Coordinates of N, CA and C and ligand atoms in Angstrom, one line a residue:
X1390 N -15.3 -7.2 -12.9 CA -14.4 -6.1 -12.9 C -13.4 -6.2 -14.0
X1391 N -13.2 -5.2 -14.8 CA -12.3 -5.3 -15.9 C -10.9 -4.8 -15.6
X1392 N -10.8 -3.9 -14.5 CA -9.5 -3.3 -14.2 C -8.5 -4.2 -13.5
X1393 N -7.4 -3.6 -13.2 CA -6.3 -4.3 -12.4 C -5.9 -3.4 -11.3
X1394 N -5.7 -4.0 -10.2 CA -5.2 -3.3 -9.0 C -3.8 -3.8 -8.6
X1395 N -2.9 -2.9 -8.5 CA -1.5 -3.3 -8.1 C -1.2 -2.4 -6.9
X1396 N -1.0 -3.0 -5.7 CA -0.6 -2.2 -4.5 C 0.8 -2.3 -4.2
X1397 N 1.4 -1.3 -3.6 CA 2.8 -1.3 -3.2 C 2.7 -1.2 -1.6
X1398 N 3.6 -2.0 -1.0 CA 3.6 -2.0 0.5 C 5.1 -2.0 0.9
X1399 N 5.2 -1.6 2.2 CA 6.6 -1.6 2.8 C 6.7 -0.6 3.9
X1400 N 7.7 -0.7 4.7 CA 7.9 0.2 5.8 C 8.3 1.6 5.3
X1401 N 8.1 2.6 6.2 CA 8.4 4.0 5.8 C 9.9 4.0 5.3
X1402 N 10.1 4.6 4.2 CA 11.5 4.7 3.7 C 11.9 3.6 2.8
X1403 N 11.0 2.7 2.5 CA 11.4 1.6 1.6 C 11.4 1.9 0.1
X1404 N 10.9 3.2 -0.2 CA 11.0 3.6 -1.6 C 9.7 3.3 -2.3
X1405 N 8.7 3.0 -1.6 CA 7.4 2.7 -2.2 C 6.8 3.8 -3.1
X1406 N 6.9 5.0 -2.6 CA 6.3 6.1 -3.4 C 7.1 6.3 -4.6
X1407 N 8.4 6.3 -4.6 CA 9.2 6.5 -5.7 C 8.9 5.4 -6.8
X1408 N 8.9 4.1 -6.3 CA 8.7 3.0 -7.3 C 7.3 2.9 -7.8
X1409 N 6.3 3.2 -7.0 CA 5.0 3.2 -7.5 C 4.7 4.3 -8.5
X1410 N 5.3 5.4 -8.3 CA 5.2 6.5 -9.3 C 5.9 6.2 -10.6
X1411 N 7.1 5.6 -10.4 CA 7.9 5.1 -11.6 C 7.0 4.2 -12.4
X1412 N 6.4 3.3 -11.8 CA 5.5 2.3 -12.5 C 4.4 3.1 -13.2
X1413 N 3.8 4.0 -12.5 CA 2.7 4.8 -13.1 C 3.2 5.5 -14.3
X1414 N 4.3 6.2 -14.3 CA 4.8 6.9 -15.4 C 5.2 6.0 -16.6
X1415 N 5.7 4.9 -16.2 CA 6.1 3.9 -17.3 C 4.9 3.4 -18.0
X1416 N 3.8 3.1 -17.3 CA 2.6 2.6 -18.0 C 1.9 3.7 -18.7
X1417 N 1.9 4.9 -18.1 CA 1.3 6.0 -18.8 C 2.0 6.3 -20.1
X1418 N 3.4 6.2 -20.1 CA 4.2 6.4 -21.3 C 3.8 5.4 -22.4
X1419 N 3.3 4.2 -22.0 CA 2.9 3.2 -22.9 C 1.5 3.4 -23.3
X1420 N 0.9 4.5 -22.8 CA -0.5 4.8 -23.2 C -1.6 3.9 -22.6
X1421 N -1.2 3.2 -21.5 CA -2.2 2.4 -20.8 C -3.1 3.3 -19.9
X1422 N -4.4 2.9 -19.7 CA -5.2 3.7 -18.8 C -4.9 3.5 -17.4
X1423 N -4.0 4.3 -16.8 CA -3.5 4.0 -15.5 C -3.8 5.2 -14.5
X1424 N -4.1 4.8 -13.3 CA -4.5 5.8 -12.3 C -3.6 5.6 -11.1
X1425 N -3.1 6.7 -10.5 CA -2.2 6.5 -9.3 C -3.0 7.0 -8.1
X1426 N -3.0 6.2 -7.0 CA -3.7 6.6 -5.8 C -2.8 6.3 -4.6
X1427 N -3.0 7.1 -3.5 CA -2.2 6.8 -2.3 C -3.2 6.7 -1.1
X1428 N -2.8 5.9 -0.2 CA -3.6 5.7 1.0 C -2.8 6.3 2.2
X1429 N -3.4 7.0 3.1 CA -4.8 7.2 3.3 C -5.3 8.5 2.5
X1430 N -4.5 9.2 1.7 CA -4.9 10.5 1.3 C -5.5 10.6 -0.1
X1431 N -5.9 9.4 -0.7 CA -6.3 9.5 -2.1 C -7.6 10.1 -2.5
X1432 N -8.5 10.3 -1.5 CA -9.8 11.0 -1.8 C -9.8 12.3 -1.0
X1433 N -10.7 13.2 -1.3 CA -10.7 14.5 -0.5 C -10.9 14.3 1.0
X1434 N -11.8 13.4 1.3 CA -12.0 13.1 2.7 C -10.8 12.4 3.3
X1435 N -10.2 11.5 2.5 CA -9.0 10.8 2.9 C -7.8 11.8 3.2
X1436 N -7.7 12.8 2.4 CA -6.6 13.8 2.6 C -6.8 14.5 4.0
X1437 N -8.1 14.8 4.3 CA -8.4 15.4 5.6 C -8.1 14.4 6.8
X1438 N -8.5 13.2 6.6 CA -8.2 12.2 7.6 C -6.7 11.9 7.8
X1439 N -6.0 12.0 6.7 CA -4.5 11.8 6.7 C -3.9 12.8 7.6
X1440 N -4.4 14.1 7.5 CA -3.8 15.2 8.3 C -3.9 14.9 9.7
X1441 N -5.1 14.4 10.1 CA -5.3 14.0 11.5 C -4.4 12.9 11.9
X1442 N -4.4 11.8 11.1 CA -3.6 10.6 11.5 C -2.1 10.9 11.6
X1443 N -1.6 11.8 10.7 CA -0.2 12.0 10.7 C 0.3 13.1 11.6
X1444 N -0.6 14.1 11.7 CA -0.1 15.3 12.4 C -0.8 15.8 13.6
X1445 N -1.8 15.0 14.1 CA -2.6 15.3 15.3 C -1.6 15.6 16.5
X1446 N -1.8 16.8 17.1 CA -1.0 17.1 18.3 C -1.5 16.3 19.5
X1447 N -2.8 16.0 19.4 CA -3.4 15.2 20.6 C -3.2 13.7 20.3
X1448 N -3.0 13.0 21.5 CA -2.8 11.5 21.3 C -4.1 10.9 20.6
X1449 N -3.8 9.9 19.8 CA -4.9 9.1 19.1 C -4.9 7.7 19.7
X1450 N -6.0 7.3 20.2 CA -6.1 5.9 20.7 C -6.0 4.9 19.5
X1451 N -5.5 3.7 19.8 CA -5.2 2.8 18.7 C -6.4 2.4 17.9
X1452 N -7.6 2.2 18.6 CA -8.8 1.9 17.8 C -9.3 3.0 17.0
X1453 N -9.1 4.2 17.5 CA -9.5 5.4 16.8 C -8.7 5.5 15.5
X1454 N -7.4 5.2 15.7 CA -6.5 5.3 14.6 C -6.9 4.3 13.5
X1455 N -7.2 3.0 14.0 CA -7.6 2.0 13.0 C -8.8 2.4 12.3
X1456 N -9.8 2.9 13.0 CA -11.1 3.3 12.3 C -10.9 4.5 11.4
X1457 N -10.0 5.4 11.7 CA -9.8 6.5 10.7 C -9.1 6.0 9.4
X1458 N -8.2 5.1 9.5 CA -7.6 4.5 8.3 C -8.7 3.8 7.5
X1459 N -9.5 3.0 8.2 CA -10.6 2.3 7.5 C -11.6 3.2 6.9
X1460 N -11.9 4.3 7.5 CA -12.8 5.3 7.0 C -12.3 5.9 5.7
X1461 N -11.0 6.2 5.7 CA -10.3 6.8 4.5 C -10.4 5.7 3.4
X1462 N -10.1 4.4 3.7 CA -10.1 3.4 2.7 C -11.5 3.2 2.1
X1463 N -12.5 3.1 2.9 CA -13.9 2.9 2.5 C -14.3 4.0 1.5
X1464 N -13.9 5.3 1.8 CA -14.2 6.4 0.9 C -13.5 6.2 -0.4
X1465 N -12.3 5.9 -0.4 CA -11.5 5.7 -1.6 C -12.0 4.6 -2.5
X1466 N -12.4 3.5 -1.8 CA -12.9 2.3 -2.6 C -14.2 2.7 -3.3
X1467 N -15.2 3.3 -2.5 CA -16.5 3.7 -3.1 C -16.4 4.8 -4.2
X1468 N -15.6 5.8 -3.8 CA -15.5 7.0 -4.6 C -14.7 6.8 -5.9
X1469 N -13.5 6.1 -5.8 CA -12.6 6.1 -6.9 C -12.2 4.7 -7.4
X1470 N -11.9 3.8 -6.4 CA -11.4 2.5 -6.9 C -12.4 1.6 -7.7
X1471 N -13.6 1.5 -7.1 CA -14.6 0.7 -7.8 C -15.0 1.2 -9.2
X1472 N -15.3 2.6 -9.3 CA -15.6 3.1 -10.6 C -14.5 2.9 -11.6
X1473 N -13.3 3.1 -11.1 CA -12.1 3.0 -11.9 C -11.9 1.5 -12.4
X1474 N -12.1 0.6 -11.5 CA -11.9 -0.8 -12.0 C -13.0 -1.2 -13.0
X1475 N -14.2 -0.6 -12.8 CA -15.3 -0.9 -13.7 C -15.0 -0.4 -15.1
X1476 N -14.3 0.8 -15.1 CA -13.9 1.3 -16.4 C -12.7 0.6 -17.1
X1477 N -12.1 -0.4 -16.3 CA -11.0 -1.2 -16.9 C -9.7 -0.5 -16.8
X1478 N -9.5 0.4 -15.8 CA -8.3 1.1 -15.6 C -7.3 0.2 -14.8
X1479 N -6.0 0.6 -14.9 CA -5.0 -0.1 -14.1 C -4.7 0.9 -12.9
X1480 N -5.0 0.4 -11.7 CA -4.8 1.2 -10.6 C -3.5 0.9 -9.8
X1481 N -2.7 1.9 -9.6 CA -1.5 1.7 -8.8 C -1.8 2.4 -7.5
X1482 N -1.7 1.5 -6.4 CA -2.0 2.0 -5.1 C -0.8 2.1 -4.2
X1483 N -0.4 3.3 -3.7 CA 0.7 3.4 -2.7 C 0.0 3.1 -1.4
X1484 N 0.1 1.9 -0.9 CA -0.5 1.3 0.3 C -1.9 0.9 0.1
X1485 N -2.3 -0.2 0.7 CA -3.7 -0.6 0.7 C -3.9 -1.4 2.0
X1486 N -4.8 -2.4 2.0 CA -5.2 -3.0 3.3 C -4.1 -3.7 4.0
X1487 N -3.1 -4.2 3.4 CA -2.0 -4.9 4.1 C -1.3 -3.9 5.1
X1488 N -1.3 -2.6 4.7 CA -0.7 -1.6 5.6 C -1.3 -1.7 7.0
X1489 N -2.7 -1.8 7.0 CA -3.4 -1.8 8.3 C -3.1 -3.0 9.1
X1490 N -3.0 -4.2 8.4 CA -2.7 -5.4 9.1 C -1.2 -5.3 9.7
X1491 N -0.3 -4.7 8.9 CA 1.1 -4.6 9.3 C 1.2 -3.6 10.5
X1492 N 0.7 -2.4 10.3 CA 0.9 -1.3 11.2 C 0.0 -1.4 12.5
X1493 N -1.3 -1.5 12.2 CA -2.3 -1.6 13.4 C -2.3 -3.0 14.0
X1494 N -2.2 -4.0 13.1 CA -2.2 -5.4 13.7 C -0.9 -5.7 14.3
X1495 N 0.1 -5.9 13.6 CA 1.4 -6.3 14.1 C 2.1 -5.2 14.9
X1496 N 2.0 -3.9 14.4 CA 2.6 -2.8 15.1 C 2.0 -2.4 16.4
X1497 N 0.7 -2.2 16.3 CA -0.1 -1.7 17.5 C -0.6 -2.8 18.4
X1498 N -0.7 -4.0 17.8 CA -1.2 -5.2 18.6 C -2.7 -5.3 18.6
X1499 N -3.4 -4.8 17.6 CA -4.8 -5.0 17.5 C -5.1 -6.3 16.9
X1500 N -6.2 -7.0 17.4 CA -6.5 -8.3 16.9 C -6.5 -8.4 15.4
X1501 N -5.7 -9.3 14.9 CA -5.5 -9.4 13.4 C -6.7 -9.9 12.7
X1502 N -7.4 -10.9 13.3 CA -8.6 -11.4 12.6 C -9.7 -10.3 12.5
X1503 N -9.8 -9.4 13.5 CA -10.7 -8.3 13.5 C -10.4 -7.4 12.3
X1504 N -9.1 -7.1 12.2 CA -8.6 -6.2 11.1 C -8.9 -6.8 9.8
X1505 N -8.7 -8.1 9.6 CA -9.0 -8.7 8.3 C -10.5 -8.6 8.0
X1506 N -11.3 -8.8 9.0 CA -12.8 -8.7 8.8 C -13.2 -7.3 8.4
X1507 N -12.6 -6.3 9.1 CA -13.0 -4.9 8.9 C -12.5 -4.5 7.5
X1508 N -11.3 -4.9 7.2 CA -10.7 -4.6 5.8 C -11.6 -5.1 4.7
X1509 N -12.1 -6.3 4.9 CA -13.0 -6.9 3.9 C -14.3 -6.1 3.7
X1510 N -14.8 -5.6 4.9 CA -16.1 -4.8 4.8 C -15.8 -3.5 4.1
X1511 N -14.8 -2.8 4.5 CA -14.6 -1.5 3.9 C -14.1 -1.5 2.5
X1512 N -13.5 -2.6 2.0 CA -13.0 -2.7 0.7 C -14.1 -3.4 -0.2
X1513 N -15.2 -3.8 0.4 CA -16.2 -4.6 -0.4 C -15.6 -5.9 -1.0
X1514 N -14.6 -6.4 -0.3 CA -14.0 -7.7 -0.8 C -13.0 -7.5 -1.9
X1515 N -12.6 -6.3 -2.3 CA -11.7 -6.1 -3.4 C -10.3 -6.6 -2.9
X1516 N -9.6 -7.3 -3.8 CA -8.2 -7.8 -3.5 C -7.3 -7.3 -4.6
X1517 N -6.1 -6.8 -4.3 CA -5.2 -6.5 -5.4 C -4.9 -7.7 -6.3
X1518 N -4.7 -7.5 -7.6 CA -4.3 -8.6 -8.4 C -2.8 -8.9 -8.1
X1519 N -2.1 -7.9 -7.7 CA -0.7 -8.0 -7.4 C -0.3 -7.0 -6.3
X1520 N 0.5 -7.5 -5.3 CA 1.0 -6.6 -4.3 C 2.5 -6.7 -4.3
X1521 N 3.2 -5.6 -4.4 CA 4.6 -5.6 -4.4 C 5.1 -5.1 -3.0
X1522 N 5.7 -6.0 -2.3 CA 6.3 -5.6 -1.0 C 7.7 -5.3 -1.1
X1523 N 8.1 -4.0 -0.9 CA 9.4 -3.6 -1.0 C 10.1 -3.8 0.4
X1524 N 11.1 -4.7 0.4 CA 11.7 -5.1 1.6 C 13.1 -4.4 1.7
X1525 N 13.3 -3.7 2.8 CA 14.5 -3.0 3.0 C 14.9 -3.1 4.5
X1526 N 16.2 -3.1 4.8 CA 16.7 -3.2 6.1 C 16.2 -2.1 7.0
X1527 N 16.1 -2.4 8.3 CA 15.5 -1.4 9.2 C 16.4 -0.2 9.4
X1528 N 17.7 -0.4 9.1 CA 18.7 0.7 9.3 C 18.3 1.9 8.4
X1529 N 17.7 1.6 7.3 CA 17.4 2.7 6.3 C 16.0 3.3 6.6
X1530 N 15.4 2.9 7.6 CA 14.0 3.3 7.8 C 13.9 4.8 8.1
X1531 N 12.8 5.4 7.7 CA 12.6 6.8 7.8 C 12.1 7.1 9.2
X1532 N 12.9 7.6 10.1 CA 12.4 8.0 11.4 C 12.8 9.5 11.7
X1533 N 12.4 10.3 10.7 CA 12.8 11.7 10.8 C 12.0 12.5 11.8
X1534 N 11.0 11.8 12.4 CA 10.2 12.5 13.4 C 9.2 13.5 12.8
X1535 N 9.1 13.4 11.4 CA 8.2 14.3 10.7 C 6.7 14.1 11.0
X1536 N 6.3 12.9 11.3 CA 4.9 12.6 11.6 C 4.8 11.6 12.7
X1537 N 3.5 11.3 13.1 CA 3.3 10.4 14.3 C 4.0 9.1 14.1
X1538 N 4.0 8.6 12.8 CA 4.6 7.2 12.6 C 6.1 7.3 12.6
X1539 N 6.6 8.4 12.1 CA 8.1 8.5 12.0 C 8.7 8.8 13.4
X1540 N 7.8 8.9 14.4 CA 8.3 9.1 15.7 C 8.3 7.8 16.5
X1541 N 7.8 6.8 15.9 CA 7.7 5.5 16.6 C 9.1 4.9 16.9
X1542 N 9.3 4.1 18.0 CA 10.6 3.5 18.2 C 10.9 2.4 17.2
X1543 N 12.1 2.0 17.1 CA 12.5 1.0 16.2 C 11.8 -0.3 16.4
X1544 N 11.4 -0.6 17.7 CA 10.7 -1.9 18.0 C 9.4 -2.0 17.3
X1545 N 8.7 -0.8 17.1 CA 7.5 -0.8 16.4 C 7.7 -1.2 15.0
X1546 N 8.8 -0.7 14.4 CA 9.0 -1.0 13.0 C 9.5 -2.4 12.8
X1547 N 10.1 -3.0 13.9 CA 10.5 -4.4 13.8 C 9.3 -5.3 13.7
X1548 N 8.3 -4.9 14.5 CA 7.0 -5.7 14.4 C 6.3 -5.5 13.1
X1549 N 6.3 -4.3 12.5 CA 5.7 -4.0 11.3 C 6.4 -4.8 10.1
X1550 N 7.7 -4.8 10.2 CA 8.4 -5.5 9.1 C 8.2 -7.0 9.2
X1551 N 8.2 -7.6 10.4 CA 7.9 -9.0 10.6 C 6.5 -9.3 10.1
X1552 N 5.5 -8.4 10.4 CA 4.2 -8.5 9.9 C 4.1 -8.6 8.4
X1553 N 4.8 -7.7 7.8 CA 4.8 -7.7 6.3 C 5.3 -9.0 5.7
X1554 N 6.4 -9.5 6.4 CA 7.0 -10.8 5.8 C 6.0 -12.0 6.1
X1555 N 5.3 -11.9 7.2 CA 4.3 -13.0 7.4 C 3.1 -12.9 6.5
X1556 N 2.7 -11.6 6.2 CA 1.6 -11.4 5.2 C 2.0 -12.0 3.8
X1557 N 3.3 -11.7 3.5 CA 3.8 -12.2 2.2 C 3.8 -13.7 2.1
X1558 N 4.2 -14.4 3.3 CA 4.2 -15.8 3.3 C 2.9 -16.4 3.2
X1559 N 1.9 -15.8 3.8 CA 0.5 -16.4 3.7 C -0.3 -16.0 2.5
X1560 N 0.3 -15.1 1.6 CA -0.4 -14.7 0.4 C 0.6 -14.8 -0.8
X1561 N 1.2 -16.0 -0.9 CA 2.3 -16.1 -1.8 C 2.0 -15.8 -3.3
X1562 N 0.7 -16.1 -3.7 CA 0.4 -15.8 -5.1 C 0.2 -14.4 -5.4
X1563 N -0.4 -13.7 -4.4 CA -0.6 -12.2 -4.6 C 0.5 -11.3 -4.3
X1564 N 1.3 -11.6 -3.2 CA 2.3 -10.7 -2.7 C 3.7 -11.2 -3.2
X1565 N 4.4 -10.3 -3.9 CA 5.7 -10.6 -4.4 C 6.7 -9.6 -3.6
X1566 N 7.6 -10.3 -2.9 CA 8.6 -9.5 -2.1 C 9.8 -9.1 -3.0
X1567 N 10.2 -7.9 -3.0 CA 11.3 -7.4 -3.8 C 12.3 -6.7 -2.8
X1568 N 13.5 -7.2 -2.8 CA 14.6 -6.6 -2.0 C 15.0 -5.3 -2.6
X1569 N 15.0 -4.3 -1.9 CA 15.3 -3.0 -2.4 C 16.9 -2.9 -2.7
X1570 N 17.2 -2.5 -3.9 CA 18.7 -2.4 -4.3 C 19.1 -0.9 -4.0
X1571 N 20.4 -0.7 -4.0 CA 20.9 0.7 -3.8 C 20.5 1.5 -5.0
X1572 N 20.5 0.9 -6.2 CA 20.2 1.6 -7.4 C 18.7 1.5 -7.7
X1573 N 18.0 2.6 -7.7 CA 16.5 2.7 -7.9 C 16.1 2.0 -9.2
X1574 N 16.9 2.2 -10.2 CA 16.5 1.6 -11.5 C 16.6 0.1 -11.5
X1575 N 17.6 -0.4 -10.8 CA 17.7 -1.9 -10.6 C 16.5 -2.4 -9.9
X1576 N 16.0 -1.7 -8.9 CA 14.8 -2.2 -8.2 C 13.7 -2.1 -9.1
X1577 N 13.6 -1.1 -9.9 CA 12.4 -1.0 -10.9 C 12.4 -2.1 -11.9
X1578 N 13.6 -2.5 -12.3 CA 13.7 -3.7 -13.3 C 13.1 -4.9 -12.6
X1579 N 13.4 -5.1 -11.3 CA 12.9 -6.3 -10.6 C 11.3 -6.2 -10.5
X1580 N 10.9 -5.0 -10.3 CA 9.4 -4.7 -10.2 C 8.7 -5.1 -11.5
X1581 N 9.4 -4.6 -12.6 CA 8.8 -4.9 -13.9 C 8.7 -6.4 -14.2
X1582 N 9.6 -7.2 -13.7 CA 9.6 -8.6 -13.9 C 8.4 -9.3 -13.3
X1583 N 7.8 -8.7 -12.2 CA 6.6 -9.3 -11.7 C 5.3 -8.6 -12.2
X1584 N 5.5 -7.3 -12.6 CA 4.3 -6.6 -13.1 C 3.9 -7.0 -14.5
X1585 N 4.9 -7.2 -15.4 CA 4.5 -7.6 -16.8 C 3.7 -8.9 -16.9
X1586 N 4.1 -10.0 -16.2 CA 3.3 -11.2 -16.3 C 1.9 -10.9 -15.7
X1587 N 1.8 -10.1 -14.7 CA 0.5 -9.9 -14.1 C -0.4 -9.1 -15.1
X1588 N 0.1 -8.1 -15.8 CA -0.7 -7.4 -16.7 C -1.1 -8.3 -17.9
X1589 N -0.1 -9.1 -18.3 CA -0.4 -10.0 -19.5 C -1.5 -11.0 -19.1
X1590 N -1.5 -11.4 -17.8 CA -2.4 -12.4 -17.4 C -3.8 -11.8 -17.3
X1591 N -3.9 -10.6 -16.7 CA -5.2 -10.1 -16.5 C -5.8 -9.2 -17.6
X1592 N -4.9 -8.6 -18.4 CA -5.4 -7.7 -19.4 C -5.0 -8.2 -20.8
X1593 N -4.2 -9.2 -20.9 CA -3.7 -9.7 -22.2 C -3.0 -8.6 -23.0
X1594 N -2.3 -7.7 -22.2 CA -1.6 -6.7 -22.9 C -0.2 -7.2 -23.4
X1595 N 0.4 -6.5 -24.4 CA 1.7 -7.0 -24.8 C 2.7 -5.9 -24.5
X1596 N 3.9 -6.3 -24.3 CA 5.0 -5.3 -24.0 C 6.1 -5.4 -25.0
Ligands
TYD555 P1 2.9 7.0 3.9 O1 2.6 6.1 2.8 O2 4.2 6.9 4.5 O3 2.5 8.5 3.6 P2 3.6 9.7 3.2 O4 4.5 9.0 2.2 O5 2.8 10.8 2.7 O6 4.3 10.0 4.5 O7 1.7 6.7 5.0 C1 1.7 7.4 6.2 C2 1.8 6.5 7.4 O8 0.6 5.8 7.7 C3 2.9 5.4 7.3 O9 3.7 5.6 8.4 C4 2.1 4.2 7.4 C5 0.8 4.5 8.1 N1 -0.3 3.7 7.8 C6 -0.9 2.9 8.8 O10 -0.4 2.8 9.9 N2 -2.0 2.1 8.5 C7 -2.6 2.1 7.3 O11 -3.6 1.4 7.0 C8 -2.0 3.0 6.2 C9 -2.6 3.1 4.9 C10 -0.9 3.7 6.5

């Protein structure tokens, strides 16, 4: 694989989407071959699955929820991620498999080793070169009630946050935790500090 995969993770409201898009535009401005994708909605099928996952009026069982996220991921990997990595592109992913371990594993209480195995199958063993975990206090968390997840009680998000921190501890080389600052540009400067060495290491690009 010639490409590079950088995933962004964090609880709802951590600023993942803002920062991952910022990174995308920054790299695009430097004329790097960069692609921006989001999970679960990054493929056409994924967008349909996302609507069910976020806005279903009927209750969704936790295993059904897990399998829907995994179906969206498998489609994205086969349809877009693998071909893009083969072309040597830099992929910026707004969420990837750590979200499933954090939300369905720690949050919903599904067996974590099962999730790790299923993640490996649906991703064909692809691992991000770098994962940026945006860490923000639970007070700022998005619980607007807009979708199924934003309706969850704070205790759910406490488990998800703890999950993310444990994932970071057990994947110290891949996962870099960045504390979110009040100023978005300051946070982005911190992100650049971990992204640049990663790109230099994998692509030998200069900045
Ligand atoms: P999110 O990135 O917040 O989408 P948007 O910014 O469009 O609202 O993702 C939607 C929700 O899905 C979010 O609450 C986290 C949840 N999620 C999981 O529970 N498991 C997963 O594997 C993924 C990818 C997301």
